[in-house]
PDB file of N, CA, C and O in Angstrom:
ATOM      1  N   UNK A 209      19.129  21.391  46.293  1.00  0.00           N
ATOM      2  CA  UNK A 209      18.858  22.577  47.067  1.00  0.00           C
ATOM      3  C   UNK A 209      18.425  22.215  48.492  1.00  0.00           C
ATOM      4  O   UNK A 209      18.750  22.816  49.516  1.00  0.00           O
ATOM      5  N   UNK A 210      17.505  20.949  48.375  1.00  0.00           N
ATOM      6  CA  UNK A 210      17.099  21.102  49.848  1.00  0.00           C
ATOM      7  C   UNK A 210      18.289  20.045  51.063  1.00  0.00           C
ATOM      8  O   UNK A 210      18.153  19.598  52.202  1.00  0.00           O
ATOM      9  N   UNK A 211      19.155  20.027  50.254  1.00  0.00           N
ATOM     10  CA  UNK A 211      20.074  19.046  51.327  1.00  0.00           C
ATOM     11  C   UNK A 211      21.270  20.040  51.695  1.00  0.00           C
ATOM     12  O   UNK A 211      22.097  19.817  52.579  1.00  0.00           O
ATOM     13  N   UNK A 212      21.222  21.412  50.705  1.00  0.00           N
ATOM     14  CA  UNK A 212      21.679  22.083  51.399  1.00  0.00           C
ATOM     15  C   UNK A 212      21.284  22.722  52.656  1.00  0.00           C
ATOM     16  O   UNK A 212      21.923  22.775  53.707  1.00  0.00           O
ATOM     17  N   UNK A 213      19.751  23.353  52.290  1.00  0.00           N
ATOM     18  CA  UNK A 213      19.178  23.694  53.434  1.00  0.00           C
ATOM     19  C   UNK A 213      19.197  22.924  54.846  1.00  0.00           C
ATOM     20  O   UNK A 213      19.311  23.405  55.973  1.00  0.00           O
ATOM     21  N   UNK A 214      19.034  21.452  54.406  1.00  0.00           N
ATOM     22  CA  UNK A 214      19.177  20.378  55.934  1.00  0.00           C
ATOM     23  C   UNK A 214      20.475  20.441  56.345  1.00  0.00           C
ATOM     24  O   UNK A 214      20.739  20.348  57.543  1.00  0.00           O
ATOM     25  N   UNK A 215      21.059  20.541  55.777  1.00  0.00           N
ATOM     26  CA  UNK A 215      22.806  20.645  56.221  1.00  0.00           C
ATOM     27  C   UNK A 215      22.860  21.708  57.129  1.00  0.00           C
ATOM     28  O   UNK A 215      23.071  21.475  58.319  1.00  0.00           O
ATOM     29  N   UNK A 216      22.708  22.761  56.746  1.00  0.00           N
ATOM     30  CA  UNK A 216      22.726  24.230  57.551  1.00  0.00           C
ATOM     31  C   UNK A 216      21.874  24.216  58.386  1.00  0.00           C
ATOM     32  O   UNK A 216      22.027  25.101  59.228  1.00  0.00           O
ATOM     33  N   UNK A 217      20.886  23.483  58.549  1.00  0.00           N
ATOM     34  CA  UNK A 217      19.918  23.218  59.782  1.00  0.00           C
ATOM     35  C   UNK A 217      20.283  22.603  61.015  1.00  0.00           C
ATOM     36  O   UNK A 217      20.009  23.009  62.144  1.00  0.00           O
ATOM     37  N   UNK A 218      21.181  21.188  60.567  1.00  0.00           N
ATOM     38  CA  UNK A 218      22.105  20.062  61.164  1.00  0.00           C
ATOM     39  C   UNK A 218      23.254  20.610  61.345  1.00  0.00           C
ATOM     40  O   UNK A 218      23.896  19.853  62.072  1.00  0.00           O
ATOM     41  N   UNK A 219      24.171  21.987  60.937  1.00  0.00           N
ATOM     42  CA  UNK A 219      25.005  22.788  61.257  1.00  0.00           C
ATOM     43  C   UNK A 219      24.647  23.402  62.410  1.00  0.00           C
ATOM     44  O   UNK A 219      25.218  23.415  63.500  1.00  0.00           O
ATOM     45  N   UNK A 220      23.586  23.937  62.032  1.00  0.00           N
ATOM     46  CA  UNK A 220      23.542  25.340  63.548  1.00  0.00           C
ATOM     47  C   UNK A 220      22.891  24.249  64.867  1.00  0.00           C
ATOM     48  O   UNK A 220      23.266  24.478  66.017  1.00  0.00           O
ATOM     49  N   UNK A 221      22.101  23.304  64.649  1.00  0.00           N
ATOM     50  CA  UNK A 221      21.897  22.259  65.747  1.00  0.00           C
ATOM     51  C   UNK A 221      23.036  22.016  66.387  1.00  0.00           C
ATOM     52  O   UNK A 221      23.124  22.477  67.525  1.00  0.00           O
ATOM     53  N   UNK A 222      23.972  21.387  65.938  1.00  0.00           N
ATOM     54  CA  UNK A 222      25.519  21.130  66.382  1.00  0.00           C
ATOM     55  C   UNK A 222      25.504  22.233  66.861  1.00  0.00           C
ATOM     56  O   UNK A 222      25.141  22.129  68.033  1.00  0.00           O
ATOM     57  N   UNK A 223      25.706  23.266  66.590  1.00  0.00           N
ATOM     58  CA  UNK A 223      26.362  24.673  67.074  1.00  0.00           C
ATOM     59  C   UNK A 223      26.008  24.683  68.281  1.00  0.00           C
ATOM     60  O   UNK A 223      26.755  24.785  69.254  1.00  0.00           O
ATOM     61  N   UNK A 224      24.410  24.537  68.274  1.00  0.00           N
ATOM     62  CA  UNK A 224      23.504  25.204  69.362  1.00  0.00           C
ATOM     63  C   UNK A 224      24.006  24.205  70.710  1.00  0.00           C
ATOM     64  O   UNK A 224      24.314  24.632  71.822  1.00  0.00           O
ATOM     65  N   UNK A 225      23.990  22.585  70.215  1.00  0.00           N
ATOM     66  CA  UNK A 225      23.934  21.981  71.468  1.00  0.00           C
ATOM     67  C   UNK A 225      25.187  21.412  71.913  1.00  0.00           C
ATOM     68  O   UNK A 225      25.301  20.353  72.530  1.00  0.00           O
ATOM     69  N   UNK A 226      26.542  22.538  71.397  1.00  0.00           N
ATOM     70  CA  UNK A 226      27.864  22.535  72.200  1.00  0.00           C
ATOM     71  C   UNK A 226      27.646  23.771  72.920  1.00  0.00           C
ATOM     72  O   UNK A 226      28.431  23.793  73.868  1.00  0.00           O
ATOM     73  N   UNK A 227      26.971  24.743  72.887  1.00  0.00           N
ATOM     74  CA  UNK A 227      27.102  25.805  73.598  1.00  0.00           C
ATOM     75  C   UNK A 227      27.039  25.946  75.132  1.00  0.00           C
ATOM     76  O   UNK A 227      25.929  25.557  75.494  1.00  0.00           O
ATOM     77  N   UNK A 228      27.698  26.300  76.052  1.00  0.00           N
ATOM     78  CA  UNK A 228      27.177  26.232  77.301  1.00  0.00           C
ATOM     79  C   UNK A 228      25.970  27.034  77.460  1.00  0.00           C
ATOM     80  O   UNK A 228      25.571  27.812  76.593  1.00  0.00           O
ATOM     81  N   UNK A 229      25.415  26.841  78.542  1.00  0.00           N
ATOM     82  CA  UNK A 229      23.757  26.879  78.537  1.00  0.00           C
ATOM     83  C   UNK A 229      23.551  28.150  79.238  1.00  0.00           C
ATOM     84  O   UNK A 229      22.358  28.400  79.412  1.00  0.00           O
ATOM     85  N   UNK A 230      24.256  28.900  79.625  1.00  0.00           N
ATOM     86  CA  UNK A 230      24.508  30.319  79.963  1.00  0.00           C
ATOM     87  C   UNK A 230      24.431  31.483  78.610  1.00  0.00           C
ATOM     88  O   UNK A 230      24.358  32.691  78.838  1.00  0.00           O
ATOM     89  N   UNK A 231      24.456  30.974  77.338  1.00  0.00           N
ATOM     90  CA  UNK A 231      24.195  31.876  76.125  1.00  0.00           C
ATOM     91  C   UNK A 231      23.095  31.579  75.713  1.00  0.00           C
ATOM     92  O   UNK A 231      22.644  30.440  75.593  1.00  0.00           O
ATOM     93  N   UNK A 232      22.408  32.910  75.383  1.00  0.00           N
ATOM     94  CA  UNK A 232      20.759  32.950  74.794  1.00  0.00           C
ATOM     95  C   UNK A 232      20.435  32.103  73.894  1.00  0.00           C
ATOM     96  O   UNK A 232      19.311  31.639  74.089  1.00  0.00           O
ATOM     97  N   UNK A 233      20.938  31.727  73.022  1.00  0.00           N
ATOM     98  CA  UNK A 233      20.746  30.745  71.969  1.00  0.00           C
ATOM     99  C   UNK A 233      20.650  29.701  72.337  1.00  0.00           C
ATOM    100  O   UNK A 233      19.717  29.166  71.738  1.00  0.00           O
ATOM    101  N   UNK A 234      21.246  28.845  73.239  1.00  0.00           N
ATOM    102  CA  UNK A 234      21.290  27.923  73.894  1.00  0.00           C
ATOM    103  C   UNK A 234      19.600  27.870  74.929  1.00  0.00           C
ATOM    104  O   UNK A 234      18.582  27.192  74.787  1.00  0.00           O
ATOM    105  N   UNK A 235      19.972  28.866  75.868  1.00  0.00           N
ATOM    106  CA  UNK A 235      18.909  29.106  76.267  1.00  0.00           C
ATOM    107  C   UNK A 235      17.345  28.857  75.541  1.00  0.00           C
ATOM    108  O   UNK A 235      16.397  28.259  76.049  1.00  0.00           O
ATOM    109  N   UNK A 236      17.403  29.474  74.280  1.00  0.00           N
ATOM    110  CA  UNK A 236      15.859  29.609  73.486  1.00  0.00           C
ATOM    111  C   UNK A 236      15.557  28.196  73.085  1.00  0.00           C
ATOM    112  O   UNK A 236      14.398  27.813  72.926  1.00  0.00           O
ATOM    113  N   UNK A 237      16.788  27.284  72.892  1.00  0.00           N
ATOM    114  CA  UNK A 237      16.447  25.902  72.507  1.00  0.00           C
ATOM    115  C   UNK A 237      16.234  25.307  73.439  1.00  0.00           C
ATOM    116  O   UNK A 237      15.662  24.230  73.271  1.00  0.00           O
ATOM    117  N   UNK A 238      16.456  25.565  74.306  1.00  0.00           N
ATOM    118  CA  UNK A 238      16.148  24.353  75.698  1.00  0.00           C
ATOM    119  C   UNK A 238      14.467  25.111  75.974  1.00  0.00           C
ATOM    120  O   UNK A 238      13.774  24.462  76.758  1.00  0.00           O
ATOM    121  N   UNK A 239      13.941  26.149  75.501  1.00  0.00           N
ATOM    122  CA  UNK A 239      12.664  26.569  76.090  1.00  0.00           C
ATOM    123  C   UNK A 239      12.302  25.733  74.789  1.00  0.00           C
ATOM    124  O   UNK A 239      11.521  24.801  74.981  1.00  0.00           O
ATOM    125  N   UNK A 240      12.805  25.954  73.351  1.00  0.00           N
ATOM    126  CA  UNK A 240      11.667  24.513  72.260  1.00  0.00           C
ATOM    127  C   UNK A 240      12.254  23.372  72.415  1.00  0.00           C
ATOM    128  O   UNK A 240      11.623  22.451  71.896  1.00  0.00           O
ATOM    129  N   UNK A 241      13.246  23.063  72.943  1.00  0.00           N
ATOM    130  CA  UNK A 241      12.998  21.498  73.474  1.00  0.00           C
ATOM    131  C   UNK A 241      11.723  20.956  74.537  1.00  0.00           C
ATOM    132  O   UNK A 241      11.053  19.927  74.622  1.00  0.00           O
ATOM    133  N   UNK A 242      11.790  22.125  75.208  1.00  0.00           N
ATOM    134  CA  UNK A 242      10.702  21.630  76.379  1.00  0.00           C
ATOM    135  C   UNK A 242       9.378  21.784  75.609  1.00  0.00           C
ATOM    136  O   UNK A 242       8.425  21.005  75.577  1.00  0.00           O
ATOM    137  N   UNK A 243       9.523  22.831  75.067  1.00  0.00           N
ATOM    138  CA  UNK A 243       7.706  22.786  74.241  1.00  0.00           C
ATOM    139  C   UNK A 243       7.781  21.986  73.622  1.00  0.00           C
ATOM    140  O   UNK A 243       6.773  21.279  73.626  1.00  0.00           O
ATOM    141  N   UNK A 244       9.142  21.442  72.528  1.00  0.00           N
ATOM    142  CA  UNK A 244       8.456  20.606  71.800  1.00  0.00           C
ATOM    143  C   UNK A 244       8.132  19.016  72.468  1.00  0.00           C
ATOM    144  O   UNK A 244       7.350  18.233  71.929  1.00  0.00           O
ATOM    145  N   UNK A 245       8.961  18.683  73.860  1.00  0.00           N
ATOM    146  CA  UNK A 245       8.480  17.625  74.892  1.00  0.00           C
ATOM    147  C   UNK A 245       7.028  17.883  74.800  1.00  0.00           C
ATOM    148  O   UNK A 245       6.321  17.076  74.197  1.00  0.00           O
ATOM    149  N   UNK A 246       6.597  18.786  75.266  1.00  0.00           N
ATOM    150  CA  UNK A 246       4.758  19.315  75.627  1.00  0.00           C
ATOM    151  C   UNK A 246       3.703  19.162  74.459  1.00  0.00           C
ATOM    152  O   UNK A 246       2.520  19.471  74.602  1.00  0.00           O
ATOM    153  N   UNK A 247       4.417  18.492  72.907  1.00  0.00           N
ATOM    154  CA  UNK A 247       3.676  18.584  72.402  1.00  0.00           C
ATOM    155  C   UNK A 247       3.399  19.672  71.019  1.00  0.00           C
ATOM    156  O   UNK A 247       2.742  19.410  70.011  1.00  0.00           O
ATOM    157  N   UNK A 248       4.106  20.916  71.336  1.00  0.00           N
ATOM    158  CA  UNK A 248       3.659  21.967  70.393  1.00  0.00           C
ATOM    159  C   UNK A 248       4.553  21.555  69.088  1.00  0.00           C
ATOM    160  O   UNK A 248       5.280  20.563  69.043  1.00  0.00           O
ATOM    161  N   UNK A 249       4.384  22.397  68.151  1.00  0.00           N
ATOM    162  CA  UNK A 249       5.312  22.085  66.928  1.00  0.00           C
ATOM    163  C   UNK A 249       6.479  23.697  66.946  1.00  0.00           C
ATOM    164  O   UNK A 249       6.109  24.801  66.547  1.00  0.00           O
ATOM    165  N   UNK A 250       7.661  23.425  67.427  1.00  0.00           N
ATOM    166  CA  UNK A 250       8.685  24.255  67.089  1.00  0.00           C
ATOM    167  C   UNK A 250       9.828  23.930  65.984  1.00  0.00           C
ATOM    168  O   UNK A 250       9.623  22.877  65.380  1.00  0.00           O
ATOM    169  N   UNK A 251      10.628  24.419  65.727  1.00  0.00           N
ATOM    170  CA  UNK A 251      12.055  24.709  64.996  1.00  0.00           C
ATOM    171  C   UNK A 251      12.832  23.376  65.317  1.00  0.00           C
ATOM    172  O   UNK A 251      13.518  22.829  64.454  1.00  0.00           O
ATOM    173  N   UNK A 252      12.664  22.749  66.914  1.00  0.00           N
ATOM    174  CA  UNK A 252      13.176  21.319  67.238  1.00  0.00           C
ATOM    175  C   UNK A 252      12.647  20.379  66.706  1.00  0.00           C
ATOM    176  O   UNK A 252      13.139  19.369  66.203  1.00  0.00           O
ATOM    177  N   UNK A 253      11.659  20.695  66.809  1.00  0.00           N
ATOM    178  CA  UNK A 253      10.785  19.493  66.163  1.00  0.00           C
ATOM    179  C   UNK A 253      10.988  18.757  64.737  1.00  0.00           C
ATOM    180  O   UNK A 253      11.027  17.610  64.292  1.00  0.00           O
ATOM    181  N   UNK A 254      11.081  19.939  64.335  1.00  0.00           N
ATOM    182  CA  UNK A 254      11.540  19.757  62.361  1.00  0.00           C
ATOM    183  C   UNK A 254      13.068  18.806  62.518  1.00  0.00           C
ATOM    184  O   UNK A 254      13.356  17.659  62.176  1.00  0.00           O
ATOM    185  N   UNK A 255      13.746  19.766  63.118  1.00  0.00           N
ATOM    186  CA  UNK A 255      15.039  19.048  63.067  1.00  0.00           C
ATOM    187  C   UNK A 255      15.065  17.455  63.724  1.00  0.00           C
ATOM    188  O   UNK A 255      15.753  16.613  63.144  1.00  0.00           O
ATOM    189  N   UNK A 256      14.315  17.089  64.914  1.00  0.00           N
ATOM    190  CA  UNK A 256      14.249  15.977  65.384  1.00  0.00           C
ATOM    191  C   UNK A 256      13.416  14.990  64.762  1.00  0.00           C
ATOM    192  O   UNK A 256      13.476  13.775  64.952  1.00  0.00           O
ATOM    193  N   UNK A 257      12.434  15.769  63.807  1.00  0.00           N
ATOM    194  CA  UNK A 257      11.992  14.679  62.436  1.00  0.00           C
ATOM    195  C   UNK A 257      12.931  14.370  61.600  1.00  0.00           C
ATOM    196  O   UNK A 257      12.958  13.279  61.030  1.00  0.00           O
ATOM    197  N   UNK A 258      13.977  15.469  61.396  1.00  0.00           N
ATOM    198  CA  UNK A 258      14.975  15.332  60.152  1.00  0.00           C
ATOM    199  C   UNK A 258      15.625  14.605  60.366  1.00  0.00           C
ATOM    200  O   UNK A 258      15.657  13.720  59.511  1.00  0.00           O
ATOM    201  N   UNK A 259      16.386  14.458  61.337  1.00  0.00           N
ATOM    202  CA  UNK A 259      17.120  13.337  62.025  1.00  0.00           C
ATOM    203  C   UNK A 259      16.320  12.167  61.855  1.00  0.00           C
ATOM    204  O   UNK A 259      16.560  11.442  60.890  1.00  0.00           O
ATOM    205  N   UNK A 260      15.489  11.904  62.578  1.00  0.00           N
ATOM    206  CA  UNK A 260      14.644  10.531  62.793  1.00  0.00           C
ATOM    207  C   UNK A 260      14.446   9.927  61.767  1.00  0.00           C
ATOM    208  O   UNK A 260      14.320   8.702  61.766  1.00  0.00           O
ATOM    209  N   UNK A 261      14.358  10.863  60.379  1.00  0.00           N
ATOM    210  CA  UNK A 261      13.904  10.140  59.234  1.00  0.00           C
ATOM    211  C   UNK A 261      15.063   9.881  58.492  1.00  0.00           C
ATOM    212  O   UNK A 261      14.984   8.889  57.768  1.00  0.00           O
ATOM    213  N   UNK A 262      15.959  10.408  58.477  1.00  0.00           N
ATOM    214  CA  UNK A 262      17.731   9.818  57.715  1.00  0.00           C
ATOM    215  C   UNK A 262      18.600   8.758  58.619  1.00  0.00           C
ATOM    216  O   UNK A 262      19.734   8.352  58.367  1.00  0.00           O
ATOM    217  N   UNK A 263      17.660   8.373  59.888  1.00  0.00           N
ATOM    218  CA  UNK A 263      18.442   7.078  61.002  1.00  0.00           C
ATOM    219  C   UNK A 263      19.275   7.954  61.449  1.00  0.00           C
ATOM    220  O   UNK A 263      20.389   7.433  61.401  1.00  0.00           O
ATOM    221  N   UNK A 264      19.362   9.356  61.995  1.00  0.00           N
ATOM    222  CA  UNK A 264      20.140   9.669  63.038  1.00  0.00           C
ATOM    223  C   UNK A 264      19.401   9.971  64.483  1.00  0.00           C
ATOM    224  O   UNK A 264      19.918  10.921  65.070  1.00  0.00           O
ATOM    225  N   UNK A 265      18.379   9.400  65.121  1.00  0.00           N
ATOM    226  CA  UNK A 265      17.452   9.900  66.190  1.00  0.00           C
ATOM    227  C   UNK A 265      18.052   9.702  67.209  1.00  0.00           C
ATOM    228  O   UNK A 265      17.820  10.335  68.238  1.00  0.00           O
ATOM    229  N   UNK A 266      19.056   8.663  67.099  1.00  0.00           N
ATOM    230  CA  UNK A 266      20.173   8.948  68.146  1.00  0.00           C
ATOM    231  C   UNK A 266      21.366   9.726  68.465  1.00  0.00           C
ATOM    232  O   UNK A 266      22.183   9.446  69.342  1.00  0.00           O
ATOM    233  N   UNK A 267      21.388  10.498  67.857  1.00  0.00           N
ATOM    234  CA  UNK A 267      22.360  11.981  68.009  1.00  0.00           C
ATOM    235  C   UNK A 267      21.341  12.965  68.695  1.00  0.00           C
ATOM    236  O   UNK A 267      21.650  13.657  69.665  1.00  0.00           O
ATOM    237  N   UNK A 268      19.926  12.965  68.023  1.00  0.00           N
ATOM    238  CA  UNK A 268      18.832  13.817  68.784  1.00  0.00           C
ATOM    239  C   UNK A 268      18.703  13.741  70.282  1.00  0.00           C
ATOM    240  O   UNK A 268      18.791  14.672  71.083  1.00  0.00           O
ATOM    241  N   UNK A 269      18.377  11.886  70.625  1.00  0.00           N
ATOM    242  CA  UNK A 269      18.001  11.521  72.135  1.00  0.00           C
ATOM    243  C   UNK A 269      19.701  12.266  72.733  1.00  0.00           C
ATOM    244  O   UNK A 269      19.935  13.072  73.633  1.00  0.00           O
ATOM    245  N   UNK A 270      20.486  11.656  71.899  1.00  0.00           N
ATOM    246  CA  UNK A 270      21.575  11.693  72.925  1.00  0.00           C
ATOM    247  C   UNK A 270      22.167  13.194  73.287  1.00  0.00           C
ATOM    248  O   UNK A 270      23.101  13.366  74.070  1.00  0.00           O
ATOM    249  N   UNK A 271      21.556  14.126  72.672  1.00  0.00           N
ATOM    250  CA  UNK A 271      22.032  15.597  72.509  1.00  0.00           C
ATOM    251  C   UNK A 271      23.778  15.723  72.580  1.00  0.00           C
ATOM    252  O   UNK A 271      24.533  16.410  73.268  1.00  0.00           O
ATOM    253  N   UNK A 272      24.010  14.628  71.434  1.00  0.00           N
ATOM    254  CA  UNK A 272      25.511  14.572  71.295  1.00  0.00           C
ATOM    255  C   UNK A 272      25.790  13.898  70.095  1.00  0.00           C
ATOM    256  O   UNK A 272      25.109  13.041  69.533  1.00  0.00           O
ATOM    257  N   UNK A 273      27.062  14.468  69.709  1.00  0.00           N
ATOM    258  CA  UNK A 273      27.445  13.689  67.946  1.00  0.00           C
ATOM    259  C   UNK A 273      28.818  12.770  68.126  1.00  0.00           C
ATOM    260  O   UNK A 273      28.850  11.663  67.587  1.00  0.00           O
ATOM    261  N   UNK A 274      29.673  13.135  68.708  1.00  0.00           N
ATOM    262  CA  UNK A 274      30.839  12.951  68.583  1.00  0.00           C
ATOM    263  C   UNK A 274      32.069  13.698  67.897  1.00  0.00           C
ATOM    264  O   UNK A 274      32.835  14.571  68.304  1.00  0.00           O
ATOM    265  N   UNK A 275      31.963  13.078  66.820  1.00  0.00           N
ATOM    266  CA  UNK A 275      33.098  14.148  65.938  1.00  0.00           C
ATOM    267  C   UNK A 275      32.264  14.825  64.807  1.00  0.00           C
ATOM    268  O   UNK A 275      31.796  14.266  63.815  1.00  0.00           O
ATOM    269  N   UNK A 276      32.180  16.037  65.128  1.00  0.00           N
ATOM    270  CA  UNK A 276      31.272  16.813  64.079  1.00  0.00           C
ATOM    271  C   UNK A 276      31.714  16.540  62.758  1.00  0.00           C
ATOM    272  O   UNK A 276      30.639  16.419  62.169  1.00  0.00           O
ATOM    273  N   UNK A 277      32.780  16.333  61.753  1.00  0.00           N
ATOM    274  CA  UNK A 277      33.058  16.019  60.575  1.00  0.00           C
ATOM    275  C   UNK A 277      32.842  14.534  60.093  1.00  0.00           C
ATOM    276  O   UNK A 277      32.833  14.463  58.864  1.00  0.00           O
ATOM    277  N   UNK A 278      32.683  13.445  60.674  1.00  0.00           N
ATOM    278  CA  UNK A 278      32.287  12.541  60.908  1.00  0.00           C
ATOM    279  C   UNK A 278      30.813  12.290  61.146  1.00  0.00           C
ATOM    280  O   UNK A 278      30.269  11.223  60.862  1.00  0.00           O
ATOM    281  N   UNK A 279      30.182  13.351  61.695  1.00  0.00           N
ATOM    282  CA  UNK A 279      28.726  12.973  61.754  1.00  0.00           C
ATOM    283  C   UNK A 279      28.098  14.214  60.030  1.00  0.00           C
ATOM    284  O   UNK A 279      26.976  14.178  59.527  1.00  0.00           O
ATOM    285  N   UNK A 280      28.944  14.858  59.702  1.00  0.00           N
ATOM    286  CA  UNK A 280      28.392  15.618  58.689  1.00  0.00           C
ATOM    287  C   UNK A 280      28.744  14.727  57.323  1.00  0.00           C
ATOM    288  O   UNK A 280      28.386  15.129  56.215  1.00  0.00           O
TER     289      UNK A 280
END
């Protein structure tokens, strides 16, 4: 159950950080990227633990995957 849930988490991440940065969604993550830079605990945060802890923290830093079927 819960690797479904991380999947769909690591889905809409992808989603979010192909979007051009002119759509709200895009937008709301770049305001919890910056909070979560500052320290606070957001929605990025989780995901950039999730990553960090399965050895992907470099798809996080790099705010890039490559080939999305390949990184899923």
């Amino acid at each position: 159950m819960f690797v479904h849930y991380y999947t769909r988490c690591i889905k809409y991440w992808i989603k979010l950080i192909g979007m051009p940065h002119d759509r709200l969604p895009k937008a709301t993550y770049d305001v919890l990227k910056n909070l979560d830079n500052a320290g606070y605990t957001t929605w990025v945060t989780h995901v950039k633990n999730l990553l960090f802890r399965y050895g992907f923290g470099y798809a996080f830093i790099a705010q890039d995957i490559g080939d999305v079927k390949v990184f899923l």
